Amino acid sequence: MSKNNASNDLRAELASLADTLEEVLNQGSSKSRTELSRLHQKAQDALQNSRDRLGDSGERIAQSTRDAAQKADSYVHDKPWHGVGLGAAIGLVVGILISRR
């Protein structure tokens, strides 16, 4: 799953949680004890579901980061001089940016 899809899933999950909590807050003052209990349970379920799904999204993002790091490590091991050149180029750019301050 791409970062964009994970980000969209995160936004959708947070929006769903916000809608559920808004419903609980808006309807809380005018409901009976039984209805309040039902709304409380609905809010708890939504929160738990969000936590579960957000944990899954975080794990997918972490896995894609680990995969990218592993590919970069393999590339540098396979082509060490390219890695040295890239490191030197990055160092040069950072040095130029720091010297301008």
mmCIF file with all atom_site columns, C-alpha atoms in Angstrom:
data_model
loop_
_atom_site.group_PDB
_atom_site.id
_atom_site.type_symbol
_atom_site.label_atom_id
_atom_site.label_alt_id
_atom_site.label_comp_id
_atom_site.label_asym_id
_atom_site.label_entity_id
_atom_site.label_seq_id
_atom_site.pdbx_PDB_ins_code
_atom_site.Cartn_x
_atom_site.Cartn_y
_atom_site.Cartn_z
_atom_site.occupancy
_atom_site.B_iso_or_equiv
_atom_site.pdbx_formal_charge
_atom_site.auth_seq_id
_atom_site.auth_comp_id
_atom_site.auth_asym_id
_atom_site.auth_atom_id
_atom_site.pdbx_PDB_model_num
ATOM 1   C CA . MET A 1 1   ? 0.000   0.000  0.000  1.00 0.00 ? 1   MET A CA 1
ATOM 2   C CA . SER A 1 2   ? 1.340   3.421  -0.902 1.00 0.00 ? 2   SER A CA 1
ATOM 3   C CA . LYS A 1 3   ? 1.848   6.294  1.498  1.00 0.00 ? 3   LYS A CA 1
ATOM 4   C CA . ASN A 1 4   ? -0.933  8.194  -0.261 1.00 0.00 ? 4   ASN A CA 1
ATOM 5   C CA . ASN A 1 5   ? -3.428  5.383  0.339  1.00 0.00 ? 5   ASN A CA 1
ATOM 6   C CA . ALA A 1 6   ? -2.339  5.094  3.965  1.00 0.00 ? 6   ALA A CA 1
ATOM 7   C CA . SER A 1 7   ? -2.736  8.846  4.363  1.00 0.00 ? 7   SER A CA 1
ATOM 8   C CA . ASN A 1 8   ? -6.219  8.730  2.849  1.00 0.00 ? 8   ASN A CA 1
ATOM 9   C CA . ASP A 1 9   ? -7.151  5.836  5.136  1.00 0.00 ? 9   ASP A CA 1
ATOM 10  C CA . LEU A 1 10  ? -5.915  7.834  8.105  1.00 0.00 ? 10  LEU A CA 1
ATOM 11  C CA . ARG A 1 11  ? -7.968  10.881 7.111  1.00 0.00 ? 11  ARG A CA 1
ATOM 12  C CA . ALA A 1 12  ? -11.096 8.780  6.568  1.00 0.00 ? 12  ALA A CA 1
ATOM 13  C CA . GLU A 1 13  ? -10.660 7.023  9.907  1.00 0.00 ? 13  GLU A CA 1
ATOM 14  C CA . LEU A 1 14  ? -10.174 10.273 11.790 1.00 0.00 ? 14  LEU A CA 1
ATOM 15  C CA . ALA A 1 15  ? -13.206 11.802 10.069 1.00 0.00 ? 15  ALA A CA 1
ATOM 16  C CA . SER A 1 16  ? -15.324 8.799  11.041 1.00 0.00 ? 16  SER A CA 1
ATOM 17  C CA . LEU A 1 17  ? -14.143 9.024  14.628 1.00 0.00 ? 17  LEU A CA 1
ATOM 18  C CA . ALA A 1 18  ? -14.847 12.750 14.736 1.00 0.00 ? 18  ALA A CA 1
ATOM 19  C CA . ASP A 1 19  ? -18.365 12.216 13.339 1.00 0.00 ? 19  ASP A CA 1
ATOM 20  C CA . THR A 1 20  ? -19.127 9.555  15.936 1.00 0.00 ? 20  THR A CA 1
ATOM 21  C CA . LEU A 1 21  ? -17.832 11.669 18.797 1.00 0.00 ? 21  LEU A CA 1
ATOM 22  C CA . GLU A 1 22  ? -19.732 14.696 17.521 1.00 0.00 ? 22  GLU A CA 1
ATOM 23  C CA . GLU A 1 23  ? -22.930 12.633 17.487 1.00 0.00 ? 23  GLU A CA 1
ATOM 24  C CA . VAL A 1 24  ? -22.310 11.538 21.072 1.00 0.00 ? 24  VAL A CA 1
ATOM 25  C CA . LEU A 1 25  ? -21.704 15.105 22.213 1.00 0.00 ? 25  LEU A CA 1
ATOM 26  C CA . ASN A 1 26  ? -24.668 16.578 20.351 1.00 0.00 ? 26  ASN A CA 1
ATOM 27  C CA . GLN A 1 27  ? -27.154 13.954 21.443 1.00 0.00 ? 27  GLN A CA 1
ATOM 28  C CA . GLY A 1 28  ? -25.812 13.381 24.933 1.00 0.00 ? 28  GLY A CA 1
ATOM 29  C CA . SER A 1 29  ? -27.856 15.987 26.780 1.00 0.00 ? 29  SER A CA 1
ATOM 30  C CA . SER A 1 30  ? -31.246 14.997 25.380 1.00 0.00 ? 30  SER A CA 1
ATOM 31  C CA . LYS A 1 31  ? -31.050 11.212 25.766 1.00 0.00 ? 31  LYS A CA 1
ATOM 32  C CA . SER A 1 32  ? -32.143 8.735  28.380 1.00 0.00 ? 32  SER A CA 1
ATOM 33  C CA . ARG A 1 33  ? -29.675 6.680  30.376 1.00 0.00 ? 33  ARG A CA 1
ATOM 34  C CA . THR A 1 34  ? -30.132 3.682  28.044 1.00 0.00 ? 34  THR A CA 1
ATOM 35  C CA . GLU A 1 35  ? -29.556 5.786  24.942 1.00 0.00 ? 35  GLU A CA 1
ATOM 36  C CA . LEU A 1 36  ? -26.528 7.438  26.552 1.00 0.00 ? 36  LEU A CA 1
ATOM 37  C CA . SER A 1 37  ? -25.125 4.018  27.329 1.00 0.00 ? 37  SER A CA 1
ATOM 38  C CA . ARG A 1 38  ? -25.624 2.990  23.688 1.00 0.00 ? 38  ARG A CA 1
ATOM 39  C CA . LEU A 1 39  ? -23.943 6.173  22.438 1.00 0.00 ? 39  LEU A CA 1
ATOM 40  C CA . HIS A 1 40  ? -21.089 5.678  24.900 1.00 0.00 ? 40  HIS A CA 1
ATOM 41  C CA . GLN A 1 41  ? -20.566 2.137  23.618 1.00 0.00 ? 41  GLN A CA 1
ATOM 42  C CA . LYS A 1 42  ? -20.702 3.360  20.007 1.00 0.00 ? 42  LYS A CA 1
ATOM 43  C CA . ALA A 1 43  ? -18.032 5.968  20.775 1.00 0.00 ? 43  ALA A CA 1
ATOM 44  C CA . GLN A 1 44  ? -15.847 3.378  22.495 1.00 0.00 ? 44  GLN A CA 1
ATOM 45  C CA . ASP A 1 45  ? -16.223 0.991  19.550 1.00 0.00 ? 45  ASP A CA 1
ATOM 46  C CA . ALA A 1 46  ? -15.343 3.752  17.078 1.00 0.00 ? 46  ALA A CA 1
ATOM 47  C CA . LEU A 1 47  ? -12.294 4.720  19.119 1.00 0.00 ? 47  LEU A CA 1
ATOM 48  C CA . GLN A 1 48  ? -11.075 1.129  19.368 1.00 0.00 ? 48  GLN A CA 1
ATOM 49  C CA . ASN A 1 49  ? -11.664 0.565  15.652 1.00 0.00 ? 49  ASN A CA 1
ATOM 50  C CA . SER A 1 50  ? -9.719  3.742  14.863 1.00 0.00 ? 50  SER A CA 1
ATOM 51  C CA . ARG A 1 51  ? -6.847  2.693  17.092 1.00 0.00 ? 51  ARG A CA 1
ATOM 52  C CA . ASP A 1 52  ? -6.711  -0.716 15.419 1.00 0.00 ? 52  ASP A CA 1
ATOM 53  C CA . ARG A 1 53  ? -6.793  0.705  11.893 1.00 0.00 ? 53  ARG A CA 1
ATOM 54  C CA . LEU A 1 54  ? -4.303  3.468  12.675 1.00 0.00 ? 54  LEU A CA 1
ATOM 55  C CA . GLY A 1 55  ? -1.944  0.881  14.109 1.00 0.00 ? 55  GLY A CA 1
ATOM 56  C CA . ASP A 1 56  ? -2.232  -1.074 10.863 1.00 0.00 ? 56  ASP A CA 1
ATOM 57  C CA . SER A 1 57  ? -1.540  2.064  8.803  1.00 0.00 ? 57  SER A CA 1
ATOM 58  C CA . GLY A 1 58  ? 1.482   2.877  10.925 1.00 0.00 ? 58  GLY A CA 1
ATOM 59  C CA . GLU A 1 59  ? 2.833   -0.622 10.465 1.00 0.00 ? 59  GLU A CA 1
ATOM 60  C CA . ARG A 1 60  ? 2.370   -0.405 6.675  1.00 0.00 ? 60  ARG A CA 1
ATOM 61  C CA . ILE A 1 61  ? 4.210   2.925  6.570  1.00 0.00 ? 61  ILE A CA 1
ATOM 62  C CA . ALA A 1 62  ? 6.990   1.547  8.767  1.00 0.00 ? 62  ALA A CA 1
ATOM 63  C CA . GLN A 1 63  ? 7.294   -1.516 6.522  1.00 0.00 ? 63  GLN A CA 1
ATOM 64  C CA . SER A 1 64  ? 7.539   0.588  3.360  1.00 0.00 ? 64  SER A CA 1
ATOM 65  C CA . THR A 1 65  ? 10.223  2.704  5.059  1.00 0.00 ? 65  THR A CA 1
ATOM 66  C CA . ARG A 1 66  ? 12.160  -0.420 6.023  1.00 0.00 ? 66  ARG A CA 1
ATOM 67  C CA . ASP A 1 67  ? 11.862  -1.716 2.446  1.00 0.00 ? 67  ASP A CA 1
ATOM 68  C CA . ALA A 1 68  ? 13.190  1.568  1.040  1.00 0.00 ? 68  ALA A CA 1
ATOM 69  C CA . ALA A 1 69  ? 16.095  1.540  3.502  1.00 0.00 ? 69  ALA A CA 1
ATOM 70  C CA . GLN A 1 70  ? 16.910  -2.049 2.565  1.00 0.00 ? 70  GLN A CA 1
ATOM 71  C CA . LYS A 1 71  ? 16.895  -1.171 -1.151 1.00 0.00 ? 71  LYS A CA 1
ATOM 72  C CA . ALA A 1 72  ? 19.170  1.811  -0.496 1.00 0.00 ? 72  ALA A CA 1
ATOM 73  C CA . ASP A 1 73  ? 21.514  -0.386 1.544  1.00 0.00 ? 73  ASP A CA 1
ATOM 74  C CA . SER A 1 74  ? 21.633  -2.998 -1.223 1.00 0.00 ? 74  SER A CA 1
ATOM 75  C CA . TYR A 1 75  ? 22.297  -0.315 -3.836 1.00 0.00 ? 75  TYR A CA 1
ATOM 76  C CA . VAL A 1 76  ? 25.185  1.149  -1.842 1.00 0.00 ? 76  VAL A CA 1
ATOM 77  C CA . HIS A 1 77  ? 26.676  -2.303 -1.290 1.00 0.00 ? 77  HIS A CA 1
ATOM 78  C CA . ASP A 1 78  ? 26.339  -3.201 -4.970 1.00 0.00 ? 78  ASP A CA 1
ATOM 79  C CA . LYS A 1 79  ? 27.665  0.148  -6.220 1.00 0.00 ? 79  LYS A CA 1
ATOM 80  C CA . PRO A 1 80  ? 29.797  1.675  -3.469 1.00 0.00 ? 80  PRO A CA 1
ATOM 81  C CA . TRP A 1 81  ? 31.319  4.410  -5.629 1.00 0.00 ? 81  TRP A CA 1
ATOM 82  C CA . HIS A 1 82  ? 27.886  5.673  -6.579 1.00 0.00 ? 82  HIS A CA 1
ATOM 83  C CA . GLY A 1 83  ? 27.110  5.888  -2.873 1.00 0.00 ? 83  GLY A CA 1
ATOM 84  C CA . VAL A 1 84  ? 30.332  7.809  -2.215 1.00 0.00 ? 84  VAL A CA 1
ATOM 85  C CA . GLY A 1 85  ? 29.536  10.202 -5.064 1.00 0.00 ? 85  GLY A CA 1
ATOM 86  C CA . LEU A 1 86  ? 25.990  10.725 -3.846 1.00 0.00 ? 86  LEU A CA 1
ATOM 87  C CA . GLY A 1 87  ? 27.221  11.328 -0.293 1.00 0.00 ? 87  GLY A CA 1
ATOM 88  C CA . ALA A 1 88  ? 29.773  13.835 -1.542 1.00 0.00 ? 88  ALA A CA 1
ATOM 89  C CA . ALA A 1 89  ? 27.142  15.651 -3.604 1.00 0.00 ? 89  ALA A CA 1
ATOM 90  C CA . ILE A 1 90  ? 24.781  15.856 -0.646 1.00 0.00 ? 90  ILE A CA 1
ATOM 91  C CA . GLY A 1 91  ? 27.628  17.074 1.558  1.00 0.00 ? 91  GLY A CA 1
ATOM 92  C CA . LEU A 1 92  ? 28.512  19.738 -0.981 1.00 0.00 ? 92  LEU A CA 1
ATOM 93  C CA . VAL A 1 93  ? 24.923  20.984 -1.190 1.00 0.00 ? 93  VAL A CA 1
ATOM 94  C CA . VAL A 1 94  ? 24.535  21.055 2.598  1.00 0.00 ? 94  VAL A CA 1
ATOM 95  C CA . GLY A 1 95  ? 27.890  22.851 2.929  1.00 0.00 ? 95  GLY A CA 1
ATOM 96  C CA . ILE A 1 96  ? 26.821  25.500 0.428  1.00 0.00 ? 96  ILE A CA 1
ATOM 97  C CA . LEU A 1 97  ? 23.491  26.004 2.180  1.00 0.00 ? 97  LEU A CA 1
ATOM 98  C CA . ILE A 1 98  ? 25.135  26.320 5.595  1.00 0.00 ? 98  ILE A CA 1
ATOM 99  C CA . SER A 1 99  ? 27.772  28.771 4.336  1.00 0.00 ? 99  SER A CA 1
ATOM 100 C CA . ARG A 1 100 ? 25.058  31.106 2.985  1.00 0.00 ? 100 ARG A CA 1
ATOM 101 C CA . ARG A 1 101 ? 23.698  31.760 6.456  1.00 0.00 ? 101 ARG A CA 1
#
